[in-house]
Amino acid sequence: MSGFETTRRQALALSMGSLAGLALPAWARSADLGEADIDAIVRPFLQAFDTPGIAVAVVRRGQPAFVKGYGVRTLGKPAPVDIHTRFGIASHSKAFTAAALALLIDQGKIGWEDPVLKHLPEFRMHDAAVTRMMTVRDLLVHRSGLPLGAGDLMYFPQSSHGAADVLKALPHLKPVRGFRAGYDYDNILYLVAGLLIERVSGIGWDRFIEERILVPAGMADAVASRGALKTDNVAGRHARLGPPVRGIGKLEVVQADEGPAIDAAGGINASIADMAKWLQLQLDQGKLPDGKQLWSPEQAKEMWTPATITASSEGPTPENPVRPILQTYALGWFVQDYRGLRMIQHSGGLSGQVTYSGLLPSRGIAVSVFSNVEESVSSAIRNAILDRLIDAPAFDWVGAYGARSKAAQAEALASVEGGIGKAPAGGPSLPLASYAGRYRDPWYGDIVVAEKRGKLTIDFTPTPVFKSALEPWGPDTFRTRFARDAGEDAIVTFAVGGGKVTGVTMRALSPLADFSFDYQHLAFVPVP
């Protein structure tokens, strides 16, 4: 792959078991990196970008892991981030779902190429042919044809929808490309994978993850769902809420807003001490410290085998010396090149927290960085540490991240200039009372529009935080004004014909809104 066959063969040689106590060849040794060295990497990021707190794990095969917390859990409060502070690891949870399936495959209860229908007979996609062809593997590799973030608004922010509701929603989510024809990241099919695990094992996804993975791996701080946290040692959430758009301005404390429905795609909460154990388990191909095999080496290889091309480029640039030539998605992991080495990596993003991990199996090293801020400073810290571990050429990751952040903010401001703070021309073509009523989308549910004293309000009935006044925003169009940290506002357009409303469509107000605010996939019709 991408001309790195030598590195891949070396990685395979190292993957045959734990290398504890073995002398590594020169190409496999990582540079010595002590606590003072890691401090010198991390602290400038905290100072330069006002990041409240960071937690770092550095794992080297056959050596004790380095884990440390920096800064504070929450702005304005003295409690420090330590190695047991719990963070929402978000989409890192996908690798746990993949590992859970691997355990069931080792038991002979399922196979990667099993049709989903074999285990979930009620499973349906929009296209009946795709329904029949969809395999267990297809649930994990983002090639279903569904659009980016399809259905995320069902469960993010937290709503009344449960995980089982995804099976009712899927037939109504229309594809944007052919089955297995390309890459679009989704969460919803990981929720289906969680339901499949429950159906095959006889126990819920949360309990399966805790009993079959977290406990055997010694991840004592970790829980499979945020609702199971029983400690105050939890990282706070921070974001820049604008104006004019989220991602700009001063850092503010925000609230966690994910619910249990998202667990199989992004619900695990864990400490950096837990993450070090998880990374070690990955490097050791599923082998536990006591020598027992949690999942087989065959399944470890399977989980790192690329299935979907996600991106390609000409490779490194002076501004980004680790830009991959090829990035792919395997089973719960991205697989790509990093300075000529194979990298296994993933990130996780929630409201107010972002986490990044990366493994270089041929060198027997892995790094994870947790942050309690809604920006990707943890990615730059991860890269800076990895570079030092492999003796890569010196690069100013602080300066590069600062330049990238500055450019992104400038682009954000340019993209909304004159368009987000000022209403377009035009207004309602009907009396306001004519817009009032209940409207239904087949996968999301209902909204209720009401008129009182000459003003309209909207209530997204499944999503408690989505209640707002409606402000005129162009011809038969209005905008929401949700609570400041409730999520992205929506532009709501009413289709009018024959003197009445015939339907409602939406899009995010901000062009920079996270893909999980997938208003554009909604199509409401009046409920009689």
Short mmCIF file of C-alpha atoms in Angstrom, two decimals, residues 52 72-79 238 253:
data_model
loop_
_atom_site.label_atom_id
_atom_site.label_comp_id
_atom_site.label_asym_id
_atom_site.label_seq_id
_atom_site.Cartn_x
_atom_site.Cartn_y
_atom_site.Cartn_z
CA PRO A 52 -7.98 24.38 30.09
CA VAL A 72 -7.73 22.01 35.15
CA ARG A 73 -10.92 20.05 34.51
CA THR A 74 -13.13 23.14 34.25
CA LEU A 75 -12.37 26.83 33.72
CA GLY A 76 -12.64 28.84 36.93
CA LYS A 77 -12.30 25.80 39.17
CA PRO A 78 -9.07 24.51 40.73
CA ALA A 79 -9.62 20.74 40.39
CA HIS A 238 -15.47 24.12 26.75
CA VAL A 253 -18.13 26.25 29.70
#
